Amino acid sequence: MSIWRVILSVLFPPLAVYDRGCGSILIVLILTLLGWVPGVIAALIILNNPKS
């Protein structure tokens, strides 16, 4: 996980997980709309997991 991805996940979480698939983007987008902090946490968790 690069520092740019971390910064991007803090500023706009759905954009940070764009390469992880549509499902990840939707989950992070919904959580970001419900509250900024859950979206950031979800984006950081998704980015911390290795690619499948």
PDB file of N, CA, C and O in Angstrom:
ATOM      1  N   MET A   1       0.861  -1.166   0.000  1.00  0.00           N
ATOM      2  CA  MET A   1       0.000   0.000   0.000  1.00  0.00           C
ATOM      3  C   MET A   1       0.908   1.229   0.000  1.00  0.00           C
ATOM      4  O   MET A   1       1.721   1.403   0.889  1.00  0.00           O
ATOM      5  N   SER A   2       0.754   2.069  -1.001  1.00  0.00           N
ATOM      6  CA  SER A   2       1.599   3.252  -1.115  1.00  0.00           C
ATOM      7  C   SER A   2       0.997   4.420  -0.329  1.00  0.00           C
ATOM      8  O   SER A   2      -0.184   4.423   0.015  1.00  0.00           O
ATOM      9  N   ILE A   3       1.826   5.391  -0.089  1.00  0.00           N
ATOM     10  CA  ILE A   3       1.386   6.572   0.656  1.00  0.00           C
ATOM     11  C   ILE A   3       0.332   7.340  -0.133  1.00  0.00           C
ATOM     12  O   ILE A   3      -0.583   7.930   0.444  1.00  0.00           O
ATOM     13  N   TRP A   4       0.414   7.291  -1.474  1.00  0.00           N
ATOM     14  CA  TRP A   4      -0.580   7.989  -2.303  1.00  0.00           C
ATOM     15  C   TRP A   4      -1.950   7.351  -2.170  1.00  0.00           C
ATOM     16  O   TRP A   4      -2.965   8.045  -2.183  1.00  0.00           O
ATOM     17  N   ARG A   5      -1.986   6.027  -2.055  1.00  0.00           N
ATOM     18  CA  ARG A   5      -3.270   5.341  -1.863  1.00  0.00           C
ATOM     19  C   ARG A   5      -3.870   5.684  -0.520  1.00  0.00           C
ATOM     20  O   ARG A   5      -5.088   5.827  -0.383  1.00  0.00           O
ATOM     21  N   VAL A   6      -3.036   5.814   0.505  1.00  0.00           N
ATOM     22  CA  VAL A   6      -3.534   6.180   1.832  1.00  0.00           C
ATOM     23  C   VAL A   6      -4.105   7.590   1.803  1.00  0.00           C
ATOM     24  O   VAL A   6      -5.197   7.844   2.331  1.00  0.00           O
ATOM     25  N   ILE A   7      -3.399   8.507   1.182  1.00  0.00           N
ATOM     26  CA  ILE A   7      -3.889   9.885   1.082  1.00  0.00           C
ATOM     27  C   ILE A   7      -5.183   9.933   0.281  1.00  0.00           C
ATOM     28  O   ILE A   7      -6.141  10.613   0.665  1.00  0.00           O
ATOM     29  N   LEU A   8      -5.235   9.185  -0.812  1.00  0.00           N
ATOM     30  CA  LEU A   8      -6.440   9.146  -1.633  1.00  0.00           C
ATOM     31  C   LEU A   8      -7.607   8.524  -0.878  1.00  0.00           C
ATOM     32  O   LEU A   8      -8.748   8.967  -1.005  1.00  0.00           O
ATOM     33  N   SER A   9      -7.330   7.508  -0.055  1.00  0.00           N
ATOM     34  CA  SER A   9      -8.407   6.887   0.700  1.00  0.00           C
ATOM     35  C   SER A   9      -8.939   7.801   1.793  1.00  0.00           C
ATOM     36  O   SER A   9     -10.092   7.671   2.197  1.00  0.00           O
ATOM     37  N   VAL A  10      -8.129   8.719   2.258  1.00  0.00           N
ATOM     38  CA  VAL A  10      -8.613   9.690   3.244  1.00  0.00           C
ATOM     39  C   VAL A  10      -9.419  10.789   2.560  1.00  0.00           C
ATOM     40  O   VAL A  10     -10.448  11.218   3.063  1.00  0.00           O
ATOM     41  N   LEU A  11      -8.980  11.226   1.384  1.00  0.00           N
ATOM     42  CA  LEU A  11      -9.669  12.306   0.685  1.00  0.00           C
ATOM     43  C   LEU A  11     -10.935  11.836  -0.020  1.00  0.00           C
ATOM     44  O   LEU A  11     -11.981  12.483   0.080  1.00  0.00           O
ATOM     45  N   PHE A  12     -10.840  10.741  -0.769  1.00  0.00           N
ATOM     46  CA  PHE A  12     -11.992  10.214  -1.505  1.00  0.00           C
ATOM     47  C   PHE A  12     -11.893   8.691  -1.557  1.00  0.00           C
ATOM     48  O   PHE A  12     -11.304   8.137  -2.491  1.00  0.00           O
ATOM     49  N   PRO A  13     -12.442   8.016  -0.556  1.00  0.00           N
ATOM     50  CA  PRO A  13     -12.263   6.568  -0.411  1.00  0.00           C
ATOM     51  C   PRO A  13     -12.662   5.714  -1.614  1.00  0.00           C
ATOM     52  O   PRO A  13     -11.921   4.789  -1.959  1.00  0.00           O
ATOM     53  N   PRO A  14     -13.783   5.958  -2.314  1.00  0.00           N
ATOM     54  CA  PRO A  14     -14.117   5.077  -3.437  1.00  0.00           C
ATOM     55  C   PRO A  14     -13.086   5.097  -4.564  1.00  0.00           C
ATOM     56  O   PRO A  14     -12.869   4.089  -5.227  1.00  0.00           O
ATOM     57  N   LEU A  15     -12.447   6.220  -4.778  1.00  0.00           N
ATOM     58  CA  LEU A  15     -11.445   6.310  -5.833  1.00  0.00           C
ATOM     59  C   LEU A  15     -10.186   5.519  -5.492  1.00  0.00           C
ATOM     60  O   LEU A  15      -9.494   5.024  -6.382  1.00  0.00           O
ATOM     61  N   ALA A  16      -9.908   5.346  -4.214  1.00  0.00           N
ATOM     62  CA  ALA A  16      -8.708   4.616  -3.793  1.00  0.00           C
ATOM     63  C   ALA A  16      -8.820   3.122  -4.067  1.00  0.00           C
ATOM     64  O   ALA A  16      -7.810   2.446  -4.218  1.00  0.00           O
ATOM     65  N   VAL A  17     -10.036   2.582  -4.134  1.00  0.00           N
ATOM     66  CA  VAL A  17     -10.209   1.133  -4.322  1.00  0.00           C
ATOM     67  C   VAL A  17     -10.715   0.804  -5.724  1.00  0.00           C
ATOM     68  O   VAL A  17     -11.302  -0.251  -5.931  1.00  0.00           O
ATOM     69  N   TYR A  18     -10.474   1.672  -6.692  1.00  0.00           N
ATOM     70  CA  TYR A  18     -11.022   1.471  -8.042  1.00  0.00           C
ATOM     71  C   TYR A  18     -10.510   0.201  -8.710  1.00  0.00           C
ATOM     72  O   TYR A  18     -11.211  -0.385  -9.516  1.00  0.00           O
ATOM     73  N   ASP A  19      -9.310  -0.248  -8.392  1.00  0.00           N
ATOM     74  CA  ASP A  19      -8.770  -1.436  -9.050  1.00  0.00           C
ATOM     75  C   ASP A  19      -9.107  -2.736  -8.319  1.00  0.00           C
ATOM     76  O   ASP A  19      -8.700  -3.801  -8.745  1.00  0.00           O
ATOM     77  N   ARG A  20      -9.884  -2.657  -7.256  1.00  0.00           N
ATOM     78  CA  ARG A  20     -10.256  -3.845  -6.486  1.00  0.00           C
ATOM     79  C   ARG A  20     -11.599  -4.423  -6.911  1.00  0.00           C
ATOM     80  O   ARG A  20     -12.061  -5.386  -6.345  1.00  0.00           O
ATOM     81  N   GLY A  21     -12.249  -3.823  -7.877  1.00  0.00           N
ATOM     82  CA  GLY A  21     -13.497  -4.369  -8.400  1.00  0.00           C
ATOM     83  C   GLY A  21     -14.696  -3.511  -8.061  1.00  0.00           C
ATOM     84  O   GLY A  21     -14.664  -2.640  -7.195  1.00  0.00           O
ATOM     85  N   CYS A  22     -15.774  -3.784  -8.765  1.00  0.00           N
ATOM     86  CA  CYS A  22     -16.999  -3.002  -8.636  1.00  0.00           C
ATOM     87  C   CYS A  22     -17.624  -3.155  -7.256  1.00  0.00           C
ATOM     88  O   CYS A  22     -18.159  -2.204  -6.709  1.00  0.00           O
ATOM     89  N   GLY A  23     -17.566  -4.348  -6.702  1.00  0.00           N
ATOM     90  CA  GLY A  23     -18.151  -4.586  -5.387  1.00  0.00           C
ATOM     91  C   GLY A  23     -17.491  -3.761  -4.303  1.00  0.00           C
ATOM     92  O   GLY A  23     -18.164  -3.195  -3.437  1.00  0.00           O
ATOM     93  N   SER A  24     -16.186  -3.674  -4.357  1.00  0.00           N
ATOM     94  CA  SER A  24     -15.460  -2.878  -3.363  1.00  0.00           C
ATOM     95  C   SER A  24     -15.788  -1.396  -3.495  1.00  0.00           C
ATOM     96  O   SER A  24     -15.958  -0.703  -2.497  1.00  0.00           O
ATOM     97  N   ILE A  25     -15.889  -0.936  -4.732  1.00  0.00           N
ATOM     98  CA  ILE A  25     -16.216   0.471  -4.952  1.00  0.00           C
ATOM     99  C   ILE A  25     -17.603   0.783  -4.404  1.00  0.00           C
ATOM    100  O   ILE A  25     -17.803   1.805  -3.749  1.00  0.00           O
ATOM    101  N   LEU A  26     -18.559  -0.095  -4.668  1.00  0.00           N
ATOM    102  CA  LEU A  26     -19.923   0.139  -4.185  1.00  0.00           C
ATOM    103  C   LEU A  26     -20.003   0.121  -2.666  1.00  0.00           C
ATOM    104  O   LEU A  26     -20.676   0.962  -2.064  1.00  0.00           O
ATOM    105  N   ILE A  27     -19.334  -0.831  -2.046  1.00  0.00           N
ATOM    106  CA  ILE A  27     -19.350  -0.913  -0.579  1.00  0.00           C
ATOM    107  C   ILE A  27     -18.756   0.343   0.031  1.00  0.00           C
ATOM    108  O   ILE A  27     -19.339   0.945   0.943  1.00  0.00           O
ATOM    109  N   VAL A  28     -17.608   0.756  -0.472  1.00  0.00           N
ATOM    110  CA  VAL A  28     -16.951   1.946   0.068  1.00  0.00           C
ATOM    111  C   VAL A  28     -17.767   3.197  -0.229  1.00  0.00           C
ATOM    112  O   VAL A  28     -17.868   4.093   0.616  1.00  0.00           O
ATOM    113  N   LEU A  29     -18.390   3.261  -1.399  1.00  0.00           N
ATOM    114  CA  LEU A  29     -19.214   4.416  -1.737  1.00  0.00           C
ATOM    115  C   LEU A  29     -20.415   4.532  -0.803  1.00  0.00           C
ATOM    116  O   LEU A  29     -20.717   5.615  -0.294  1.00  0.00           O
ATOM    117  N   ILE A  30     -21.082   3.427  -0.554  1.00  0.00           N
ATOM    118  CA  ILE A  30     -22.234   3.441   0.353  1.00  0.00           C
ATOM    119  C   ILE A  30     -21.813   3.833   1.761  1.00  0.00           C
ATOM    120  O   ILE A  30     -22.466   4.650   2.414  1.00  0.00           O
ATOM    121  N   LEU A  31     -20.706   3.256   2.233  1.00  0.00           N
ATOM    122  CA  LEU A  31     -20.241   3.609   3.573  1.00  0.00           C
ATOM    123  C   LEU A  31     -19.790   5.062   3.654  1.00  0.00           C
ATOM    124  O   LEU A  31     -19.991   5.720   4.679  1.00  0.00           O
ATOM    125  N   THR A  32     -19.225   5.577   2.576  1.00  0.00           N
ATOM    126  CA  THR A  32     -18.823   6.983   2.567  1.00  0.00           C
ATOM    127  C   THR A  32     -20.043   7.897   2.577  1.00  0.00           C
ATOM    128  O   THR A  32     -20.033   8.946   3.236  1.00  0.00           O
ATOM    129  N   LEU A  33     -21.089   7.513   1.876  1.00  0.00           N
ATOM    130  CA  LEU A  33     -22.311   8.319   1.887  1.00  0.00           C
ATOM    131  C   LEU A  33     -22.993   8.293   3.248  1.00  0.00           C
ATOM    132  O   LEU A  33     -23.622   9.275   3.651  1.00  0.00           O
ATOM    133  N   LEU A  34     -22.875   7.166   3.958  1.00  0.00           N
ATOM    134  CA  LEU A  34     -23.459   7.075   5.296  1.00  0.00           C
ATOM    135  C   LEU A  34     -22.642   7.845   6.325  1.00  0.00           C
ATOM    136  O   LEU A  34     -23.178   8.293   7.330  1.00  0.00           O
ATOM    137  N   GLY A  35     -21.382   7.958   6.076  1.00  0.00           N
ATOM    138  CA  GLY A  35     -20.489   8.679   6.977  1.00  0.00           C
ATOM    139  C   GLY A  35     -19.080   8.581   6.442  1.00  0.00           C
ATOM    140  O   GLY A  35     -18.652   7.534   5.980  1.00  0.00           O
ATOM    141  N   TRP A  36     -18.352   9.662   6.523  1.00  0.00           N
ATOM    142  CA  TRP A  36     -17.028   9.692   5.928  1.00  0.00           C
ATOM    143  C   TRP A  36     -16.077   8.703   6.599  1.00  0.00           C
ATOM    144  O   TRP A  36     -15.316   8.001   5.917  1.00  0.00           O
ATOM    145  N   VAL A  37     -16.121   8.612   7.920  1.00  0.00           N
ATOM    146  CA  VAL A  37     -15.189   7.752   8.661  1.00  0.00           C
ATOM    147  C   VAL A  37     -15.361   6.276   8.316  1.00  0.00           C
ATOM    148  O   VAL A  37     -14.364   5.593   8.077  1.00  0.00           O
ATOM    149  N   PRO A  38     -16.579   5.723   8.249  1.00  0.00           N
ATOM    150  CA  PRO A  38     -16.692   4.315   7.846  1.00  0.00           C
ATOM    151  C   PRO A  38     -16.161   4.046   6.437  1.00  0.00           C
ATOM    152  O   PRO A  38     -15.584   2.983   6.189  1.00  0.00           O
ATOM    153  N   GLY A  39     -16.321   4.983   5.549  1.00  0.00           N
ATOM    154  CA  GLY A  39     -15.788   4.824   4.201  1.00  0.00           C
ATOM    155  C   GLY A  39     -14.276   4.787   4.183  1.00  0.00           C
ATOM    156  O   GLY A  39     -13.667   3.980   3.471  1.00  0.00           O
ATOM    157  N   VAL A  40     -13.650   5.639   4.976  1.00  0.00           N
ATOM    158  CA  VAL A  40     -12.186   5.658   5.059  1.00  0.00           C
ATOM    159  C   VAL A  40     -11.677   4.365   5.673  1.00  0.00           C
ATOM    160  O   VAL A  40     -10.720   3.769   5.182  1.00  0.00           O
ATOM    161  N   ILE A  41     -12.324   3.909   6.732  1.00  0.00           N
ATOM    162  CA  ILE A  41     -11.907   2.667   7.390  1.00  0.00           C
ATOM    163  C   ILE A  41     -12.048   1.486   6.434  1.00  0.00           C
ATOM    164  O   ILE A  41     -11.146   0.646   6.338  1.00  0.00           O
ATOM    165  N   ALA A  42     -13.151   1.413   5.721  1.00  0.00           N
ATOM    166  CA  ALA A  42     -13.358   0.311   4.777  1.00  0.00           C
ATOM    167  C   ALA A  42     -12.332   0.362   3.655  1.00  0.00           C
ATOM    168  O   ALA A  42     -11.800  -0.678   3.251  1.00  0.00           O
ATOM    169  N   ALA A  43     -12.023   1.541   3.158  1.00  0.00           N
ATOM    170  CA  ALA A  43     -11.030   1.662   2.079  1.00  0.00           C
ATOM    171  C   ALA A  43      -9.653   1.228   2.569  1.00  0.00           C
ATOM    172  O   ALA A  43      -8.940   0.513   1.857  1.00  0.00           O
ATOM    173  N   LEU A  44      -9.286   1.606   3.770  1.00  0.00           N
ATOM    174  CA  LEU A  44      -7.987   1.205   4.303  1.00  0.00           C
ATOM    175  C   LEU A  44      -7.925  -0.297   4.540  1.00  0.00           C
ATOM    176  O   LEU A  44      -6.888  -0.922   4.304  1.00  0.00           O
ATOM    177  N   ILE A  45      -9.018  -0.896   4.992  1.00  0.00           N
ATOM    178  CA  ILE A  45      -9.037  -2.341   5.188  1.00  0.00           C
ATOM    179  C   ILE A  45      -8.915  -3.064   3.858  1.00  0.00           C
ATOM    180  O   ILE A  45      -8.166  -4.024   3.717  1.00  0.00           O
ATOM    181  N   ILE A  46      -9.654  -2.605   2.853  1.00  0.00           N
ATOM    182  CA  ILE A  46      -9.599  -3.240   1.535  1.00  0.00           C
ATOM    183  C   ILE A  46      -8.209  -3.087   0.923  1.00  0.00           C
ATOM    184  O   ILE A  46      -7.667  -4.017   0.325  1.00  0.00           O
ATOM    185  N   LEU A  47      -7.597  -1.922   1.090  1.00  0.00           N
ATOM    186  CA  LEU A  47      -6.269  -1.714   0.523  1.00  0.00           C
ATOM    187  C   LEU A  47      -5.197  -2.497   1.269  1.00  0.00           C
ATOM    188  O   LEU A  47      -4.164  -2.842   0.700  1.00  0.00           O
ATOM    189  N   ASN A  48      -5.435  -2.786   2.532  1.00  0.00           N
ATOM    190  CA  ASN A  48      -4.444  -3.517   3.332  1.00  0.00           C
ATOM    191  C   ASN A  48      -4.432  -5.008   2.998  1.00  0.00           C
ATOM    192  O   ASN A  48      -3.434  -5.680   3.224  1.00  0.00           O
ATOM    193  N   ASN A  49      -5.539  -5.535   2.469  1.00  0.00           N
ATOM    194  CA  ASN A  49      -5.583  -6.955   2.094  1.00  0.00           C
ATOM    195  C   ASN A  49      -4.834  -7.169   0.785  1.00  0.00           C
ATOM    196  O   ASN A  49      -4.975  -6.368  -0.137  1.00  0.00           O
ATOM    197  N   PRO A  50      -4.096  -8.279   0.687  1.00  0.00           N
ATOM    198  CA  PRO A  50      -3.428  -8.550  -0.587  1.00  0.00           C
ATOM    199  C   PRO A  50      -4.453  -8.900  -1.669  1.00  0.00           C
ATOM    200  O   PRO A  50      -5.541  -9.381  -1.376  1.00  0.00           O
ATOM    201  N   LYS A  51      -4.086  -8.659  -2.914  1.00  0.00           N
ATOM    202  CA  LYS A  51      -5.000  -8.955  -4.011  1.00  0.00           C
ATOM    203  C   LYS A  51      -5.249 -10.454  -4.110  1.00  0.00           C
ATOM    204  O   LYS A  51      -4.342 -11.243  -3.940  1.00  0.00           O
ATOM    205  N   SER A  52      -6.466 -10.802  -4.455  1.00  0.00           N
ATOM    206  CA  SER A  52      -6.817 -12.213  -4.581  1.00  0.00           C
ATOM    207  C   SER A  52      -6.566 -12.715  -5.981  1.00  0.00           C
ATOM    208  O   SER A  52      -6.708 -12.050  -6.926  1.00  0.00           O
TER     209      SER A  52
END
